PDB file of C-alpha atoms in Angstrom:
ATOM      1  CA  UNK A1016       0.000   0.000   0.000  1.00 38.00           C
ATOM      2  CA  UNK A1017       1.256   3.307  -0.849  1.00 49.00           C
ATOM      3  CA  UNK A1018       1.685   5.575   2.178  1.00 60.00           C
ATOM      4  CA  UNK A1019      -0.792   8.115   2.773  1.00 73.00           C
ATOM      5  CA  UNK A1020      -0.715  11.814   1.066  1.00 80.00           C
ATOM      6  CA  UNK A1021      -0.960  14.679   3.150  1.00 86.00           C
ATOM      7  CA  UNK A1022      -4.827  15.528   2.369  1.00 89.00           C
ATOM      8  CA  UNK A1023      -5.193  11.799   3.123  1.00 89.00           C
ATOM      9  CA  UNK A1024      -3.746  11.614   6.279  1.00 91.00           C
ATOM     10  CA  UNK A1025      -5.244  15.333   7.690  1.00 94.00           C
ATOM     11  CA  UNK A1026      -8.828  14.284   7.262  1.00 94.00           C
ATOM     12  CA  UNK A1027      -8.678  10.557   8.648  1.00 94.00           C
ATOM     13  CA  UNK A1028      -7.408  12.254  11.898  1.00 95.00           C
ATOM     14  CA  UNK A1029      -9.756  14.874  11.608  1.00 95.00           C
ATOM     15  CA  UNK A1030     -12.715  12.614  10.937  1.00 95.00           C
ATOM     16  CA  UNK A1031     -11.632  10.005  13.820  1.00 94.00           C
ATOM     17  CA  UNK A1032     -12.459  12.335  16.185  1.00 95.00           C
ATOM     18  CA  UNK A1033     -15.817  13.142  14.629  1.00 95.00           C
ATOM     19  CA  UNK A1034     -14.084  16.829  13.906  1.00 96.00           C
ATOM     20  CA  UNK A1035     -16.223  19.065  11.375  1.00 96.00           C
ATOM     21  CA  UNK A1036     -13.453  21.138   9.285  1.00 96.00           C
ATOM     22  CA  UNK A1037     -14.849  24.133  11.088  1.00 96.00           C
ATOM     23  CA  UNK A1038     -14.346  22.740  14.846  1.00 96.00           C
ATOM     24  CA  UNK A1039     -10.587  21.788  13.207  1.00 96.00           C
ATOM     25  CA  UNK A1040     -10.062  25.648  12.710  1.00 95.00           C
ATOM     26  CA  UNK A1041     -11.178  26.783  15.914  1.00 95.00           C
ATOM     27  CA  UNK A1042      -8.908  24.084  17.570  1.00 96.00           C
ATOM     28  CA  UNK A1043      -6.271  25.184  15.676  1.00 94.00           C
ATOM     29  CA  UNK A1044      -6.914  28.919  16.506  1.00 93.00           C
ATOM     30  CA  UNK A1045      -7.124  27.899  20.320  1.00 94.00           C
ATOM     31  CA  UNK A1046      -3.379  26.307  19.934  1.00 92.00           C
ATOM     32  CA  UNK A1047      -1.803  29.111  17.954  1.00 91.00           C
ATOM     33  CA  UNK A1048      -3.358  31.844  19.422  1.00 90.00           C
ATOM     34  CA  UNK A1049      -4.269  33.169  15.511  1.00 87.00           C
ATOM     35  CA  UNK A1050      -7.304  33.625  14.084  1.00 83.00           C
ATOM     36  CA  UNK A1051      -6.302  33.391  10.909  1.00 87.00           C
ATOM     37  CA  UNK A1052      -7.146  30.272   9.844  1.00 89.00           C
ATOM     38  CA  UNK A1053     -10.288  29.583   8.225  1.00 93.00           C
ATOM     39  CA  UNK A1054     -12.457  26.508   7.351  1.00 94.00           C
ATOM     40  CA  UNK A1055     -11.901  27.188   4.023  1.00 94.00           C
ATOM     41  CA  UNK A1056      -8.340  27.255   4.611  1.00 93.00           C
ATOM     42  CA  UNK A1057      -8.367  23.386   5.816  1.00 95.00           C
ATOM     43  CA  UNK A1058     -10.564  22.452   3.222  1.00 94.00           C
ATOM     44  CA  UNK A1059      -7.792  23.623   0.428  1.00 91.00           C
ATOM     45  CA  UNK A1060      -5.464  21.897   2.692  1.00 92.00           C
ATOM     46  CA  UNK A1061      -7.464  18.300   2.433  1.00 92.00           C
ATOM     47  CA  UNK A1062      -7.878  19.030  -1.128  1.00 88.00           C
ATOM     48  CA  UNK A1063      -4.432  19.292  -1.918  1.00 81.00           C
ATOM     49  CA  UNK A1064      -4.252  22.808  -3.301  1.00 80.00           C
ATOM     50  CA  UNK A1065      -1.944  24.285  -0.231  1.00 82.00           C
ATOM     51  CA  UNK A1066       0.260  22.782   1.997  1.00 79.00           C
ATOM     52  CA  UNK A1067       0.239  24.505   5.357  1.00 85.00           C
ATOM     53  CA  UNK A1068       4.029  24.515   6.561  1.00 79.00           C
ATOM     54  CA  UNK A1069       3.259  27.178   9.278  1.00 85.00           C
ATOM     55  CA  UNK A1070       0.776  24.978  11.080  1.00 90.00           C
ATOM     56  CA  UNK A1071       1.941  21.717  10.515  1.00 88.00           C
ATOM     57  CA  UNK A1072       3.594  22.068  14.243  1.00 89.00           C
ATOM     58  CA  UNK A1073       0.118  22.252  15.663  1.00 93.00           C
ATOM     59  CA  UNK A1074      -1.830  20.231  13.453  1.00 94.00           C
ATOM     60  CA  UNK A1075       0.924  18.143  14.835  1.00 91.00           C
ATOM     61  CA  UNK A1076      -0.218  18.994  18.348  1.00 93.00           C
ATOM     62  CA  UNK A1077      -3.990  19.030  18.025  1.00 95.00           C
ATOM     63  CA  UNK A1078      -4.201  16.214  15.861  1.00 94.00           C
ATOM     64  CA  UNK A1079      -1.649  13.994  17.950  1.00 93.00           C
ATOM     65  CA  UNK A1080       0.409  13.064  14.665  1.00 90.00           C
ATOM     66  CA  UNK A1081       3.752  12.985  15.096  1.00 85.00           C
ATOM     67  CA  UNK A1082       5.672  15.983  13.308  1.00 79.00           C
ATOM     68  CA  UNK A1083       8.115  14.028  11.393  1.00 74.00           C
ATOM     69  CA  UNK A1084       4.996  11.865   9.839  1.00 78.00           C
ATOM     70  CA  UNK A1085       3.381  15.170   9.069  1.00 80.00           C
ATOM     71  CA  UNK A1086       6.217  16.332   7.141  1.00 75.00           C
ATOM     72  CA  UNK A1087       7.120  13.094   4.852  1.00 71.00           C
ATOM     73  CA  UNK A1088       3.637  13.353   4.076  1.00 75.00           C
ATOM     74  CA  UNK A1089       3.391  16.762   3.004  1.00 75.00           C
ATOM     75  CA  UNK A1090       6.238  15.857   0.298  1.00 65.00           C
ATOM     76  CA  UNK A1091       4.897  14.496  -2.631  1.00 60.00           C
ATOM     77  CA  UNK A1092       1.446  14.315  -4.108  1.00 61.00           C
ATOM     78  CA  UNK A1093       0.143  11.579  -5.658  1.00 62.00           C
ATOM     79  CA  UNK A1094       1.183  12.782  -9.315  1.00 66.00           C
ATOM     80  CA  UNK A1095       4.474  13.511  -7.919  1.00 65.00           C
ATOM     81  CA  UNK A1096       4.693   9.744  -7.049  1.00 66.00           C
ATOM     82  CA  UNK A1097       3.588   8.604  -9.887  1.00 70.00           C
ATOM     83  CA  UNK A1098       5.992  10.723 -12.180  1.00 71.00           C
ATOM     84  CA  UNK A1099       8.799   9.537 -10.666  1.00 72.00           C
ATOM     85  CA  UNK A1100       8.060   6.064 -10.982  1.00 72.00           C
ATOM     86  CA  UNK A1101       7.177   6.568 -14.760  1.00 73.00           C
ATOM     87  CA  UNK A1102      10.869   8.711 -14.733  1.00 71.00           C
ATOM     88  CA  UNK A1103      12.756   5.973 -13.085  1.00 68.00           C
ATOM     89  CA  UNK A1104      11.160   3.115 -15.561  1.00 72.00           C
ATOM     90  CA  UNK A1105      11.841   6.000 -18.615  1.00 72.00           C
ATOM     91  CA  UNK A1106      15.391   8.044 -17.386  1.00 68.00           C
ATOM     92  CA  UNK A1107      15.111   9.567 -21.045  1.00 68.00           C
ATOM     93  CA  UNK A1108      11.905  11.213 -20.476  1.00 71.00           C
ATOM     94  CA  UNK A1109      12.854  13.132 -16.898  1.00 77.00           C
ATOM     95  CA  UNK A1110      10.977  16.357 -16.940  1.00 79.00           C
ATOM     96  CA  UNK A1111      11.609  19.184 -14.689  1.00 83.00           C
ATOM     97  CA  UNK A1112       8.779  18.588 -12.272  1.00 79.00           C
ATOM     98  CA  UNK A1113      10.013  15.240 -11.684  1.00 80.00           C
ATOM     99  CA  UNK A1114      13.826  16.906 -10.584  1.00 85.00           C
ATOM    100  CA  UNK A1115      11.845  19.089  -8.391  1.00 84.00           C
ATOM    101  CA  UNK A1116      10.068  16.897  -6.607  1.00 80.00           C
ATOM    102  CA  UNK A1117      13.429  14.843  -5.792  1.00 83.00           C
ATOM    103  CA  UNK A1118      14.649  18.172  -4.398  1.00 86.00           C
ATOM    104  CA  UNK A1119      11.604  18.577  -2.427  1.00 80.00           C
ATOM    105  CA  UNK A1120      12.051  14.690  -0.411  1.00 79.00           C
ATOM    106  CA  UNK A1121      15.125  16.186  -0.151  1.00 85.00           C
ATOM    107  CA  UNK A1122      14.100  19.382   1.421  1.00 83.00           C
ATOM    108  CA  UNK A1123      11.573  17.207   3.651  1.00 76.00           C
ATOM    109  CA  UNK A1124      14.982  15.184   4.756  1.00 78.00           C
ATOM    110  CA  UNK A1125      16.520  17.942   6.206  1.00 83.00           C
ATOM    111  CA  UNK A1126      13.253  19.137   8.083  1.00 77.00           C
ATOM    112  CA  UNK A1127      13.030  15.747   9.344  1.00 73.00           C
ATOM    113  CA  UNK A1128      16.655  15.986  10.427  1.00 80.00           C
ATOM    114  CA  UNK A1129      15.797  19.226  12.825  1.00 78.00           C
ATOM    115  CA  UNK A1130      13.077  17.118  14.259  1.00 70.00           C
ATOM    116  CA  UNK A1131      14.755  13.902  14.897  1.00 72.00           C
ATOM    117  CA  UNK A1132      18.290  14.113  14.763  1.00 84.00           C
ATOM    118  CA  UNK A1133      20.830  12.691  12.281  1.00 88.00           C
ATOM    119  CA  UNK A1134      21.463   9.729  13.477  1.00 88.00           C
ATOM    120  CA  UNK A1135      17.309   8.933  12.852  1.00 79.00           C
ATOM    121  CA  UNK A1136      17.900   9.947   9.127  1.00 81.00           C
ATOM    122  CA  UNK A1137      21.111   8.493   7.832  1.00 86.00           C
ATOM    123  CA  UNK A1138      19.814   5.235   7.091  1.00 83.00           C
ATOM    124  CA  UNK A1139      16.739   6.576   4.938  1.00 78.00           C
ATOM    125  CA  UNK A1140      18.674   9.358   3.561  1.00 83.00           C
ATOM    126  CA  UNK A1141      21.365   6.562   2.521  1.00 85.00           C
ATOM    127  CA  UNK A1142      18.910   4.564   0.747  1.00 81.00           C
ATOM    128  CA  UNK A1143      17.407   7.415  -1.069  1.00 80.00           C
ATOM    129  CA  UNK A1144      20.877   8.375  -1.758  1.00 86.00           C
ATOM    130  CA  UNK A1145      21.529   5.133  -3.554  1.00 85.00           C
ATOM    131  CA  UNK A1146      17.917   5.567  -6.029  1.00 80.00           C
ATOM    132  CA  UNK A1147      18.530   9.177  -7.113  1.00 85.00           C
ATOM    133  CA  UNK A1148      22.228   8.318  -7.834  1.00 85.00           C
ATOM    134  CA  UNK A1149      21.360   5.231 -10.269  1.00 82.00           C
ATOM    135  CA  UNK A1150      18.559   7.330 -11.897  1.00 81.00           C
ATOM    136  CA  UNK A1151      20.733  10.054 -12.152  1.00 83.00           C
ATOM    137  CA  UNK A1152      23.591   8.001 -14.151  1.00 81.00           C
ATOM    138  CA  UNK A1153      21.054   6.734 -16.164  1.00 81.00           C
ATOM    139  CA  UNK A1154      18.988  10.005 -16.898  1.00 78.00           C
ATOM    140  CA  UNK A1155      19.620  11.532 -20.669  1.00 76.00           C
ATOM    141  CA  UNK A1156      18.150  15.137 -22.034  1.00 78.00           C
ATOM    142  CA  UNK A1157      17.836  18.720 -21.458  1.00 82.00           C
ATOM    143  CA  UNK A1158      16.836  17.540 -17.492  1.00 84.00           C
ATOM    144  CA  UNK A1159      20.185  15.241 -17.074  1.00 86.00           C
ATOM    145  CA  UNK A1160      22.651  17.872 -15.402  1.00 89.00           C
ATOM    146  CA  UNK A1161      19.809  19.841 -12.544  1.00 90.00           C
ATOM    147  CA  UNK A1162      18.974  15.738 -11.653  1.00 90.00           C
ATOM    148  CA  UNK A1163      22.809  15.560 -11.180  1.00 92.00           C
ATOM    149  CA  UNK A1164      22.725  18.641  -9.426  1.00 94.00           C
ATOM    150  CA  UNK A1165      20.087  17.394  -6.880  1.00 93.00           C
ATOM    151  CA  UNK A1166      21.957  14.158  -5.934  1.00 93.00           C
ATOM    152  CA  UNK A1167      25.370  16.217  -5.643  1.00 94.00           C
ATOM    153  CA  UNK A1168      23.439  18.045  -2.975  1.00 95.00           C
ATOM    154  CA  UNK A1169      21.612  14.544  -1.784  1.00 94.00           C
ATOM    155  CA  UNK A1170      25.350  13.329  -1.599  1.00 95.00           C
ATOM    156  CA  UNK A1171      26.983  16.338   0.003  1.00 94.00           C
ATOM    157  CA  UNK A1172      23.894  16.122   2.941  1.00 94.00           C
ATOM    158  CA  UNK A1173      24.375  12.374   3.372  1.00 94.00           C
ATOM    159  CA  UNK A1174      28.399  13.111   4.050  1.00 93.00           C
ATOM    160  CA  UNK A1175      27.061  15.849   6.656  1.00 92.00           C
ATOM    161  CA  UNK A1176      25.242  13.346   8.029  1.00 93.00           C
ATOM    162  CA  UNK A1177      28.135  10.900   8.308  1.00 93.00           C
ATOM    163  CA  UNK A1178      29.752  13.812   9.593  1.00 92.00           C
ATOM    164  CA  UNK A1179      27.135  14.549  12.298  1.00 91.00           C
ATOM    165  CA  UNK A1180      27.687  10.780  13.824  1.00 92.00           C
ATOM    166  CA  UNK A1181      31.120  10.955  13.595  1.00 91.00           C
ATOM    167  CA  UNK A1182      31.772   8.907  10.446  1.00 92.00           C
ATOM    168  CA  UNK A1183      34.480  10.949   9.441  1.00 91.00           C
ATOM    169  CA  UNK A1184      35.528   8.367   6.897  1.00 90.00           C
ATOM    170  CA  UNK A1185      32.817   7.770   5.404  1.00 93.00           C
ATOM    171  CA  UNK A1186      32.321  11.170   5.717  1.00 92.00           C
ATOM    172  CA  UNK A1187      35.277  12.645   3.206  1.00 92.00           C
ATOM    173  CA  UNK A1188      34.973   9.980   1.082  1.00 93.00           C
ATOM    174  CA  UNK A1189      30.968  10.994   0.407  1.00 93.00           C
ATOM    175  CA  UNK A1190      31.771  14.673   0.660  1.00 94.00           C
ATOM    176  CA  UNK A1191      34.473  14.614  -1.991  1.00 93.00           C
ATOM    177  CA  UNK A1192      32.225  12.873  -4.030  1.00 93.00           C
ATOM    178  CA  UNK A1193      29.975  15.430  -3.774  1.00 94.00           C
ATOM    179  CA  UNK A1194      32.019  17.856  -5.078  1.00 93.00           C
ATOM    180  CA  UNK A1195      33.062  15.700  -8.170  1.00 94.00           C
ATOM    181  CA  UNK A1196      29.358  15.267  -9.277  1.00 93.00           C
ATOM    182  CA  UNK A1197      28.753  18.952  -8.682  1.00 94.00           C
ATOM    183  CA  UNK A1198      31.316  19.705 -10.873  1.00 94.00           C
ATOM    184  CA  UNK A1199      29.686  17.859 -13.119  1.00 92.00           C
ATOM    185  CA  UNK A1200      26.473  19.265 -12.662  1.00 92.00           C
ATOM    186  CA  UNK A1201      28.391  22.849 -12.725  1.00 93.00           C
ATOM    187  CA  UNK A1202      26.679  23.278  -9.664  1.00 92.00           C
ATOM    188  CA  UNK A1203      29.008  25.299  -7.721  1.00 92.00           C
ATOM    189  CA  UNK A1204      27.494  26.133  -4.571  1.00 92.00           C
ATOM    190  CA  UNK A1205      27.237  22.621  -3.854  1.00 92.00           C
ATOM    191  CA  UNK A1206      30.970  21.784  -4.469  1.00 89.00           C
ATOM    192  CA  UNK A1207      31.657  24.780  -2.309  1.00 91.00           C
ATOM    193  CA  UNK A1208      29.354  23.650   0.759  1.00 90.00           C
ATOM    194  CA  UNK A1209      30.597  19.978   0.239  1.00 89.00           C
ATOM    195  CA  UNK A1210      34.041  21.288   0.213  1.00 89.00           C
ATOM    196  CA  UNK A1211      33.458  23.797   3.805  1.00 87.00           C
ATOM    197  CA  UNK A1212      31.499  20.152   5.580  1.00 87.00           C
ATOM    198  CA  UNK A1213      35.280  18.847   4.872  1.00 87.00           C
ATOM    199  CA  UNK A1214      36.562  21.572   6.534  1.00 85.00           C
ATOM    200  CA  UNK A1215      34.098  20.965   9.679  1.00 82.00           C
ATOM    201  CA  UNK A1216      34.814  17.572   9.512  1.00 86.00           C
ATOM    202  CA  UNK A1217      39.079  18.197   9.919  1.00 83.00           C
ATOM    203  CA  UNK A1218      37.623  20.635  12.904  1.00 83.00           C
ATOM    204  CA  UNK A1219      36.770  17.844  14.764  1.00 82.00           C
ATOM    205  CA  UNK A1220      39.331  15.703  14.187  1.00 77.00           C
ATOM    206  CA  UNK A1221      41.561  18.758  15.255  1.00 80.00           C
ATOM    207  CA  UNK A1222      43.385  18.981  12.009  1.00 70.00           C
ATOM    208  CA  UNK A1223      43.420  22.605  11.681  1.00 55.00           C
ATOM    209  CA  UNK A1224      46.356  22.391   8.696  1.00 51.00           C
ATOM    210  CA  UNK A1225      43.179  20.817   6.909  1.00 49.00           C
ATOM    211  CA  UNK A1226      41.177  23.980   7.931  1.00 46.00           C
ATOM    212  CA  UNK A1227      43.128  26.080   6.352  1.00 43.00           C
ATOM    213  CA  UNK A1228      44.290  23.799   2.730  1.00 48.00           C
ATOM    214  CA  UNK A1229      40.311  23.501   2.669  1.00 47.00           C
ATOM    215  CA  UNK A1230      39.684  27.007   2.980  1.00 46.00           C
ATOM    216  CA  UNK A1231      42.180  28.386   0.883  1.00 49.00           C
ATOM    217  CA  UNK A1232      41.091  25.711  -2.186  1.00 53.00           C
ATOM    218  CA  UNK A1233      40.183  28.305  -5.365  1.00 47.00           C
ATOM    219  CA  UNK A1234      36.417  28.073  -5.370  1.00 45.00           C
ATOM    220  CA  UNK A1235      34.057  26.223  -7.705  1.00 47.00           C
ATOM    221  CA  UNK A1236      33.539  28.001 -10.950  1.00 40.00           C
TER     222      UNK A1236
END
């Protein structure tokens, strides 16, 4: 079974506890302390027209979801799924809703991160590390080097992550990876963070000569 959508998962909790969408918003206005949200607000939210990042924390609350559930949910629609399959079956037909979606599990990753720690990601990041990497080597046309660009960036986060647990093996080795694939990509803000996480990863290991052969590399062009 496919796991639930955002929409999806808002009104089964809502409906559960026999919640009107009205009685939702003035929960939800009781939390906050805005009245700003309205029922038809929450009904574009179950629709799937808007997804409501500022109140996810207390939908979280009122709703007793937990946050990090929330936001993987509020990541992809069900189009968004689907394209991505049909991309990874067809890497010649990539379009450039397909790359952004990728960016936006990506995006979700990191959220998830400030919510749960790194060590709670790594594994899942890994994984998804390992699927946008293969599509990306297999990916041809006009979409091929922003779907590089997004896994350079998926790589460069999973070597922070490595780097957050104290990998620090692991850690270089996925970092300067990162930089060759942003290269690549000619994504240089990406080779230059990937290059400054190897720089906080010599930090730790007290190898401040590092520090400073990192920091005086010429930058990406």
């Amino acid at each position: 079974m496919a796991p639930e959508t955002f929409p999806q998962m808002l009104k089964r909790h809502r409906t559960v506890r026999g919640w009107s969408q009205q009685r939702l918003t003035d929960v939800l206005c009781a939390e906050s302390g805005r009245p700003t949200v309205t029922r038809q607000e929450v009904y574009r939210w179950e629709s799937g027209r808007r997804v409501p990042r500022f109140w996810l924390p207390y939908l979280a609350s009122v709703l007793d979801i937990p946050r990090e559930e929330l936001e993987r949910a509020t990541v992809l629609n069900e189009d968004d799924r689907d394209r991505i399959a049909r991309s990874v079956a067809a890497p010649s037909r990539i379009d450039a809703r397909t790359v952004e979606a990728l960016a936006e599990v990506l995006a979700a990753q990191r959220r998830l991160e400030d919510a749960v720690g790194p060590a709670a990601i790594l594994p899942a990041a890994r994984a998804q590390l390992d699927t946008v990497s293969g599509f990306a080597r297999e990916a041809r046309g006009p979409r091929h080097k922003s779907l590089l660009a997004v896994a350079a960036e998926w790589t460069q986060y999973t070597g922070w992550l490595l780097a957050a647990v104290r990998r620090d093996k692991e850690a270089v080795t996925m970092l300067g990876r990162a930089e060759e694939m942003a290269d690549e990509a000619e994504a240089p803000t990406v080779g230059a963070v990937a290059v400054s996480f190897r720089g906080y990863v010599a930090r730790q290991q007290g190898r401040f000569m590092g520090v400073v052969c990192l920091a005086s590399c010429p930058a990406h062009s």
